mmCIF file of C-alpha atoms and ligand atoms in Angstrom:
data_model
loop_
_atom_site.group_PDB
_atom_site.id
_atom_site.type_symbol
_atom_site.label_atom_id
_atom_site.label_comp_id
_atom_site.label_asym_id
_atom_site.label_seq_id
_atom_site.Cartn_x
_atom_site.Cartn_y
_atom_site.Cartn_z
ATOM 1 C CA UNK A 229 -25.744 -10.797 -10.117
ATOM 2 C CA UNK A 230 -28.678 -8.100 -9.721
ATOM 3 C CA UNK A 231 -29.407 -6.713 -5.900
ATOM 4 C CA UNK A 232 -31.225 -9.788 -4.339
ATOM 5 C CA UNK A 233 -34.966 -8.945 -4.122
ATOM 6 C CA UNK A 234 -34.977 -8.519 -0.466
ATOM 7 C CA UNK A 235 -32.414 -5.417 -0.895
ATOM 8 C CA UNK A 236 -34.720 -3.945 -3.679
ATOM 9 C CA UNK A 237 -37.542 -4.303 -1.758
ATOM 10 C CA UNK A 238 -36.238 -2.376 1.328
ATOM 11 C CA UNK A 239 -34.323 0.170 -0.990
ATOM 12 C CA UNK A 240 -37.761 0.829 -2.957
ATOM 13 C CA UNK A 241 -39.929 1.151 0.339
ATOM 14 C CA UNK A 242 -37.745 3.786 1.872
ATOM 15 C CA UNK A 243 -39.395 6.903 0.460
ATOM 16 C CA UNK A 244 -35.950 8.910 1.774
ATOM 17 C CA UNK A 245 -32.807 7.312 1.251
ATOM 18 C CA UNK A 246 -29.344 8.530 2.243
ATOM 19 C CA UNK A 247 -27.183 6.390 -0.185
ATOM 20 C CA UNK A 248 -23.762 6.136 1.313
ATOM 21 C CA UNK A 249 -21.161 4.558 -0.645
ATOM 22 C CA UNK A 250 -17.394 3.887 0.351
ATOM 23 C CA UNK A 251 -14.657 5.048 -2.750
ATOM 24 C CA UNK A 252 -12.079 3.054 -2.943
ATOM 25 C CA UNK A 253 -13.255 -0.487 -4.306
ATOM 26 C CA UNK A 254 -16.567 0.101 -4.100
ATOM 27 C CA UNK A 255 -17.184 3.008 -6.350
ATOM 28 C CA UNK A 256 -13.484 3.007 -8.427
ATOM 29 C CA UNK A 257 -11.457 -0.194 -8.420
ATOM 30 C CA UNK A 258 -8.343 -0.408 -6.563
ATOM 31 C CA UNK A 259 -5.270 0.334 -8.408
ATOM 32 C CA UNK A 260 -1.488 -0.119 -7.897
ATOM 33 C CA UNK A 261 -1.295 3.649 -7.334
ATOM 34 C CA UNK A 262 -3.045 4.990 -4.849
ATOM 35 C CA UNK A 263 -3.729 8.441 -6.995
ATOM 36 C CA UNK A 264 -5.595 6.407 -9.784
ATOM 37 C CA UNK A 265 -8.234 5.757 -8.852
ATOM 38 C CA UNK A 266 -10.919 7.252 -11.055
ATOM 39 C CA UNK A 267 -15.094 7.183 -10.806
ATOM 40 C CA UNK A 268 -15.593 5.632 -14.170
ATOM 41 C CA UNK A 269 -17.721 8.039 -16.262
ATOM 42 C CA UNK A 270 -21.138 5.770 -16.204
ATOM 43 C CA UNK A 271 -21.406 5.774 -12.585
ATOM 44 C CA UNK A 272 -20.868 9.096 -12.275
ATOM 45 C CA UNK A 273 -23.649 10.148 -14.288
ATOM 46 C CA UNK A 274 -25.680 7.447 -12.564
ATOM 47 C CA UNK A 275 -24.886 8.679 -9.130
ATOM 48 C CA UNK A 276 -25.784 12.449 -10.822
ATOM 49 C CA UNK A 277 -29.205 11.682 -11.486
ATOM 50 C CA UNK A 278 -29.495 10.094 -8.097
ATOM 51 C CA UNK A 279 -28.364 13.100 -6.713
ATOM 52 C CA UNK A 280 -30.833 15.463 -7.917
ATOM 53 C CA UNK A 281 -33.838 12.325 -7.339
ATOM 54 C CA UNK A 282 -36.461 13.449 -5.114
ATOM 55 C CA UNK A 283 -36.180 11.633 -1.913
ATOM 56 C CA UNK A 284 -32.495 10.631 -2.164
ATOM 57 C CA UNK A 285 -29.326 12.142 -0.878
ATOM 58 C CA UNK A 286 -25.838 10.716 -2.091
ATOM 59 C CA UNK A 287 -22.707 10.573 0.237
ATOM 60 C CA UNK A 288 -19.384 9.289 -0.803
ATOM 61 C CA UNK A 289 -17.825 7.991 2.413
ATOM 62 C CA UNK A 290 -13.943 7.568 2.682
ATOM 63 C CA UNK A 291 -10.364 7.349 4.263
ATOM 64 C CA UNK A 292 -9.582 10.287 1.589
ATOM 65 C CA UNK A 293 -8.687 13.346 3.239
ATOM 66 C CA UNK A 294 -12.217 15.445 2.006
ATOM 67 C CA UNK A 295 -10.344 17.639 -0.658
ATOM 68 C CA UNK A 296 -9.039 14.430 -2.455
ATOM 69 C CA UNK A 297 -12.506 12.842 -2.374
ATOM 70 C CA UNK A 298 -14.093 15.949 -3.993
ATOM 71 C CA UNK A 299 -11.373 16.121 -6.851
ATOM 72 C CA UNK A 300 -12.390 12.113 -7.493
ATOM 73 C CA UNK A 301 -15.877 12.374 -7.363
ATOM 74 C CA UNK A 302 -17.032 15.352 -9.553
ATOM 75 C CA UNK A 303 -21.117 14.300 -8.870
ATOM 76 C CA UNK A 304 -22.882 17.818 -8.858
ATOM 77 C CA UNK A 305 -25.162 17.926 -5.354
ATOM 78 C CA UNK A 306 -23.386 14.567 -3.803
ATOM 79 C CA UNK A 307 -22.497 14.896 -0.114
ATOM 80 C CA UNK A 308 -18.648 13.770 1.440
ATOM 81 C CA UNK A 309 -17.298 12.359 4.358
ATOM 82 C CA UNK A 310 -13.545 12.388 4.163
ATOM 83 C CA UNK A 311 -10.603 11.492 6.754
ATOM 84 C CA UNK A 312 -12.729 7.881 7.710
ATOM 85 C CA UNK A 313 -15.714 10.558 8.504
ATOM 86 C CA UNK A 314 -13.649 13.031 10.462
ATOM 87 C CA UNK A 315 -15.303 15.487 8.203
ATOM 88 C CA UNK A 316 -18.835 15.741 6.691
ATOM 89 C CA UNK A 317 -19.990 18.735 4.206
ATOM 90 C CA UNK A 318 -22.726 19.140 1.826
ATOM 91 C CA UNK A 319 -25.296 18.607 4.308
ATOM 92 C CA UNK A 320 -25.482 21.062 6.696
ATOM 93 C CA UNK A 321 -23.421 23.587 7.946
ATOM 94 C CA UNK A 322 -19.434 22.177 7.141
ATOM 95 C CA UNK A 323 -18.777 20.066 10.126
ATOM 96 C CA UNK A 324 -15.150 18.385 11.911
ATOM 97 C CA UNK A 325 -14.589 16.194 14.799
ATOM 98 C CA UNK A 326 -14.019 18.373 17.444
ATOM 99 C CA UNK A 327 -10.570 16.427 18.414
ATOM 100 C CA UNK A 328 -9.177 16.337 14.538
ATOM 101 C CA UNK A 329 -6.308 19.060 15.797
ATOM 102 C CA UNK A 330 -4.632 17.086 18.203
ATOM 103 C CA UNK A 331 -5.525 13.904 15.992
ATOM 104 C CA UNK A 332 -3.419 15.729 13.218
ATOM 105 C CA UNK A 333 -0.653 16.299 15.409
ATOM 106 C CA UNK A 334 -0.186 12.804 16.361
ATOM 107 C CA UNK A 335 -0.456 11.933 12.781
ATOM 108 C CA UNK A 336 2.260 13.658 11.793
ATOM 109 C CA UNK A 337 4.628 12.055 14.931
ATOM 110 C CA UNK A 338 3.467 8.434 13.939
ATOM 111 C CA UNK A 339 3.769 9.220 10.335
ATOM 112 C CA UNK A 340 7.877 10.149 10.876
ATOM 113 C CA UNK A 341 8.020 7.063 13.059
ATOM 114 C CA UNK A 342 6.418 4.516 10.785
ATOM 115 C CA UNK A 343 9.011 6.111 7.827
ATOM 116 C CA UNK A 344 11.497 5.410 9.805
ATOM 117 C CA UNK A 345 10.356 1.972 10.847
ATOM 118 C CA UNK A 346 9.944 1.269 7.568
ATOM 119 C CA UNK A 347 12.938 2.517 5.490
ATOM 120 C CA UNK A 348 14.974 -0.454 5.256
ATOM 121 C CA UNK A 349 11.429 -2.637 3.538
ATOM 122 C CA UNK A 350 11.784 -2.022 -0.114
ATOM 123 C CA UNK A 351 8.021 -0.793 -1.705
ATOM 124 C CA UNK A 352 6.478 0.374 1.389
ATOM 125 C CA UNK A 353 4.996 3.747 1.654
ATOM 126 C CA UNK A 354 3.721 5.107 4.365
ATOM 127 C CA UNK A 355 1.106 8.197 4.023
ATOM 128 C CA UNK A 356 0.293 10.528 6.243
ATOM 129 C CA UNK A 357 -3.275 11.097 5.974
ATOM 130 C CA UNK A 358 -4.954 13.630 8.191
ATOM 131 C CA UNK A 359 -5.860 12.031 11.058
ATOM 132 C CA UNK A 360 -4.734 8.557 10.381
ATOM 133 C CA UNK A 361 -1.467 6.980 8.877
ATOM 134 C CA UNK A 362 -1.236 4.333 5.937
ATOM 135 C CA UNK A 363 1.224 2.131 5.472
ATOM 136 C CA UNK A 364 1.111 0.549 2.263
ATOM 137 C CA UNK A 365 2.933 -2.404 1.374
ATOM 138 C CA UNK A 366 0.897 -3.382 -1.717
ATOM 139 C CA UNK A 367 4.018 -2.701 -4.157
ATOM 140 C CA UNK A 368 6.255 -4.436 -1.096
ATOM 141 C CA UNK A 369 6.105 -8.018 -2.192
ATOM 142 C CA UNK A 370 7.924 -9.501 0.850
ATOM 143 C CA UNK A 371 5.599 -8.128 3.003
ATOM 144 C CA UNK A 372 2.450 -8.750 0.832
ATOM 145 C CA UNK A 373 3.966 -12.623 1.470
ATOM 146 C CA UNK A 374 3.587 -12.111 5.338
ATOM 147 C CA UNK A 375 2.908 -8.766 6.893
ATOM 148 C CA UNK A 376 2.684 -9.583 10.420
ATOM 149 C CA UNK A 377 6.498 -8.160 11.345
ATOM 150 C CA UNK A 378 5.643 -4.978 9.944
ATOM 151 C CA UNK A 379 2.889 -4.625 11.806
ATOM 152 C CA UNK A 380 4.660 -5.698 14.636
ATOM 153 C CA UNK A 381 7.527 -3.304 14.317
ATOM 154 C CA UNK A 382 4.410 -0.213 13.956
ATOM 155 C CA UNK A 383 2.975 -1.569 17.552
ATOM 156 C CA UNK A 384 6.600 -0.798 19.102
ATOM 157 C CA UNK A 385 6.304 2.716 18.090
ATOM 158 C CA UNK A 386 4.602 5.290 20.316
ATOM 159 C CA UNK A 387 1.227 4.891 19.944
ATOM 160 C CA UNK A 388 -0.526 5.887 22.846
ATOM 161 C CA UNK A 389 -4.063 5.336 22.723
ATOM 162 C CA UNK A 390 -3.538 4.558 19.048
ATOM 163 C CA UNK A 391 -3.596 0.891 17.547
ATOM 164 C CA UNK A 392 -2.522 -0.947 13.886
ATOM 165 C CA UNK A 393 -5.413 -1.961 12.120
ATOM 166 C CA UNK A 394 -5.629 -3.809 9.223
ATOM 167 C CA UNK A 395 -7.054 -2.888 5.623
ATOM 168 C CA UNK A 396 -6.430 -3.923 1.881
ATOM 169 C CA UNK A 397 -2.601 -4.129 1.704
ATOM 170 C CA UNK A 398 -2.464 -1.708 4.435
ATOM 171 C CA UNK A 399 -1.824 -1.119 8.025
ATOM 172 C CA UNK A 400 -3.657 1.902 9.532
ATOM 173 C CA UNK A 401 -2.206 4.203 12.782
ATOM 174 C CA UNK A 402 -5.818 5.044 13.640
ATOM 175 C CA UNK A 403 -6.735 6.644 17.471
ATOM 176 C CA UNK A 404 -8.361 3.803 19.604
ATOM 177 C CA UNK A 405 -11.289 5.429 20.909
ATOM 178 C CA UNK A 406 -12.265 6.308 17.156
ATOM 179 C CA UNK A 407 -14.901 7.785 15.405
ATOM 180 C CA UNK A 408 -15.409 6.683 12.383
ATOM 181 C CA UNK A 409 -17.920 6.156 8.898
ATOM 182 C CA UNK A 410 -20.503 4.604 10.785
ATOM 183 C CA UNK A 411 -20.784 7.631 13.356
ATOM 184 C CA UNK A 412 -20.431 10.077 10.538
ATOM 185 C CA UNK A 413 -23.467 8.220 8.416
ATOM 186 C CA UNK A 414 -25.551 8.850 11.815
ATOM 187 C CA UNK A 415 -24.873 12.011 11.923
ATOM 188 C CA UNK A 416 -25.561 12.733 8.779
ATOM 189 C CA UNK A 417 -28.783 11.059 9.054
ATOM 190 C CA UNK A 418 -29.350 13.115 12.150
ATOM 191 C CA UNK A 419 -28.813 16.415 9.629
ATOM 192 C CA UNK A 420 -31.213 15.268 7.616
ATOM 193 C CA UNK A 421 -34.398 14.979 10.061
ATOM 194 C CA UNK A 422 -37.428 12.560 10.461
ATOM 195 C CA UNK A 423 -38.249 10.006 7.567
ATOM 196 C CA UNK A 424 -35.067 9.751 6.317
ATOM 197 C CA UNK A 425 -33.361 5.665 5.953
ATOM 198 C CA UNK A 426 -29.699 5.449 5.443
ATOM 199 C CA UNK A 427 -28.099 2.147 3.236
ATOM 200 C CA UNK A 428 -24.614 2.180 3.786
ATOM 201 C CA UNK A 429 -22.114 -0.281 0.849
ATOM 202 C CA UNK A 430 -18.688 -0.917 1.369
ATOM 203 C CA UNK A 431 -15.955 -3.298 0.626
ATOM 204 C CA UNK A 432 -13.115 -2.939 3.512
ATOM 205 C CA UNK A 433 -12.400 -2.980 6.790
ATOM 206 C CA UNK A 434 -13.618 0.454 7.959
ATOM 207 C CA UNK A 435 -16.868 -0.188 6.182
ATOM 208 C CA UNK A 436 -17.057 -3.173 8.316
ATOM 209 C CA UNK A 437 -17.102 -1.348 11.672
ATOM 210 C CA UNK A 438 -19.228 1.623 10.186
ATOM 211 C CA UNK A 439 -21.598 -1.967 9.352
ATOM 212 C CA UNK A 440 -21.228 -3.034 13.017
ATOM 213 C CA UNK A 441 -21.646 0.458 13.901
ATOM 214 C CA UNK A 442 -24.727 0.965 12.027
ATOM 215 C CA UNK A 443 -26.374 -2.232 12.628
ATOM 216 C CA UNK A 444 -30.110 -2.337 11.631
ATOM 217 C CA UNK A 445 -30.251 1.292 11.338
ATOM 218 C CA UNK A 446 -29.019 0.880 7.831
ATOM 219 C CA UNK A 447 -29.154 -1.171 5.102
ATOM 220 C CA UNK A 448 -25.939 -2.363 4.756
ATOM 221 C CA UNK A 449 -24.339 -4.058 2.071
ATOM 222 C CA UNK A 450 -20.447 -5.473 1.328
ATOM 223 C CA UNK A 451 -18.961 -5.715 -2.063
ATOM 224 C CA UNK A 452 -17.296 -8.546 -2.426
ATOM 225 C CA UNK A 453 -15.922 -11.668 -0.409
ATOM 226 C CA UNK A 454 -14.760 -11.950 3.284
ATOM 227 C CA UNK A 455 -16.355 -11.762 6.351
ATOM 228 C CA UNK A 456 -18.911 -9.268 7.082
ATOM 229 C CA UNK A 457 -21.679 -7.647 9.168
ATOM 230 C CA UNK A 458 -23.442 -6.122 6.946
ATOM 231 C CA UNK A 459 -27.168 -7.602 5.894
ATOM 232 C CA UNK A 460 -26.533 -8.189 2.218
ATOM 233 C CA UNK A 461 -23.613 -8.908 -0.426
ATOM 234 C CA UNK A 462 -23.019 -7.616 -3.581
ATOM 235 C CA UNK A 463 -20.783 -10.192 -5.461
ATOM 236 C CA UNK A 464 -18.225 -6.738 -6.912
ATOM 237 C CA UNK A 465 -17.876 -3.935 -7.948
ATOM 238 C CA UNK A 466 -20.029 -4.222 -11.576
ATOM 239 C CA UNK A 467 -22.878 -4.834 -9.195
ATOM 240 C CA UNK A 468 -22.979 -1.467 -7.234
ATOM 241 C CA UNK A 469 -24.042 -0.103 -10.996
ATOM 242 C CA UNK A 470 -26.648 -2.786 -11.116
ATOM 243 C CA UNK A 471 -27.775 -0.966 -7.442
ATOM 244 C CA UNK A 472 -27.778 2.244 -8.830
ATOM 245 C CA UNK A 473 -29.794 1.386 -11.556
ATOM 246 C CA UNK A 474 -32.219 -0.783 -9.689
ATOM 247 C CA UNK A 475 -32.461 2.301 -6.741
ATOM 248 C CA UNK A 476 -33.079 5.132 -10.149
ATOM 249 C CA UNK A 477 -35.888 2.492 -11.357
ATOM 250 C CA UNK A 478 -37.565 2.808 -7.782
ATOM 251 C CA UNK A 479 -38.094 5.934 -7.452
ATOM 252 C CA UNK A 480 -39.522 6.947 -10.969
ATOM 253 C CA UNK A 481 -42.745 8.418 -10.399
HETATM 254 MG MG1 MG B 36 -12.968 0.679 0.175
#
């Protein structure tokens, strides 16, 4: 299914677009392994010649911590926010939330905690991201059944102003008072001056409160099912290249 005509229509009259896209299963499928995940050649030469369009800047959005995201997405001029948007470089001066030190400390005691919560459930990993923890249980198939006493055993530990949220096969330690892609897209947008229109596509759970976040100031588009905020739908992930291509078209002189 091609970008409805509505989408096109306010992607084409935007004469500056910041294009930011989410990684995991919305730019490279989601895999068993969480290191797999690769940008697929063709849409990384698409998002290349967006990149050095007139009129459009590219930024690749993610939970990766930013060093991980740069290694997956080799896309010459493309801007990142890693660590859920902790982090933002390539436009502007470098920048990082000003609380990420004491965030990473209390990573690193929740991380310990949740391994420890978690050691006698077979196929659950827990990773300790930089400000955040994961705790996978895709390859844990008694949890993948029902995952609600896992995540009750992570609210016993100590999470002080922290809470378990959910994601795809996932529970995150994340701070409550967050900041998170939606804030970072803003700022971004901020970077980048007058004129400029920011369309924001994602497929889980953060990307849904960087949609609430964003509300009408973006264009804001889910791949795939579930319920969403965001304005429009892309049916998967085959459809994102359908965007690209539809966005490249748009802006040829
Ligand atoms: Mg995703």
């Amino acid at each position: 299914m091609s970008p409805s005509a509505a989408l096109r229509r306010e992607l084409a009259k935007s004469p500056r677009l910041l294009l930011a896209l989410d990684f995991d299963g919305t730019l490279a499928r989601l895999r068993r392994d969480r290191r797999a995940p690769r940008l697929p050649a063709g849409r990384r030469k698409a998002l290349s010649v967006l990149a050095k369009t007139h009129g459009v800047r590219i930024l690749v959005v993610s939970g990766r911590a930013l060093a991980d995201l740069r290694g997956r997405c080799p896309v010459p001029g493309a801007a990142f926010a890693g660590d859920h948007g902790l982090r933002l470089e390539g436009i502007g001066p470098r920048w990082r939330h000003p609380d990420l030190a004491r965030r990473r400390r209390r990573a690193g005691i929740l991380a310990a905690a949740a391994r420890a919560a978690a050691k006698d459930l077979p196929g659950v990993r827990v990773e300790r991201k930089e400000a955040s923890v994961a705790v996978h249980y895709r390859n844990a198939p008694a949890v993948r059944r029902d995952p609600k006493p896992l995540k009750r055993a992570l609210e016993r530990l100590p999470l002080s102003g922290w809470r378990v949220a959910p994601g795809k096969c996932l529970w995150e330690l994340r701070p409550r008072q967050d900041w998170g892609k939606g804030e970072a897209i803003l700022l971004a947008l901020k970077r980048l001056g007058r004129g400029w229109k920011a369309a924001f596509v994602g497929d889980d759970t953060t990307d849904e409160e960087g949609f609430a976040v964003l509300g009408r100031r973006a264009l804001t588009v889910r791949v795939g099912p579930g319920r969403t905020a965001a304005r429009w739908r892309l049916p998967g992930i085959g459809s994102v290249d359908r965007l690209l291509a539809e966005i490249r078209r748009s802006r040829r002189p």
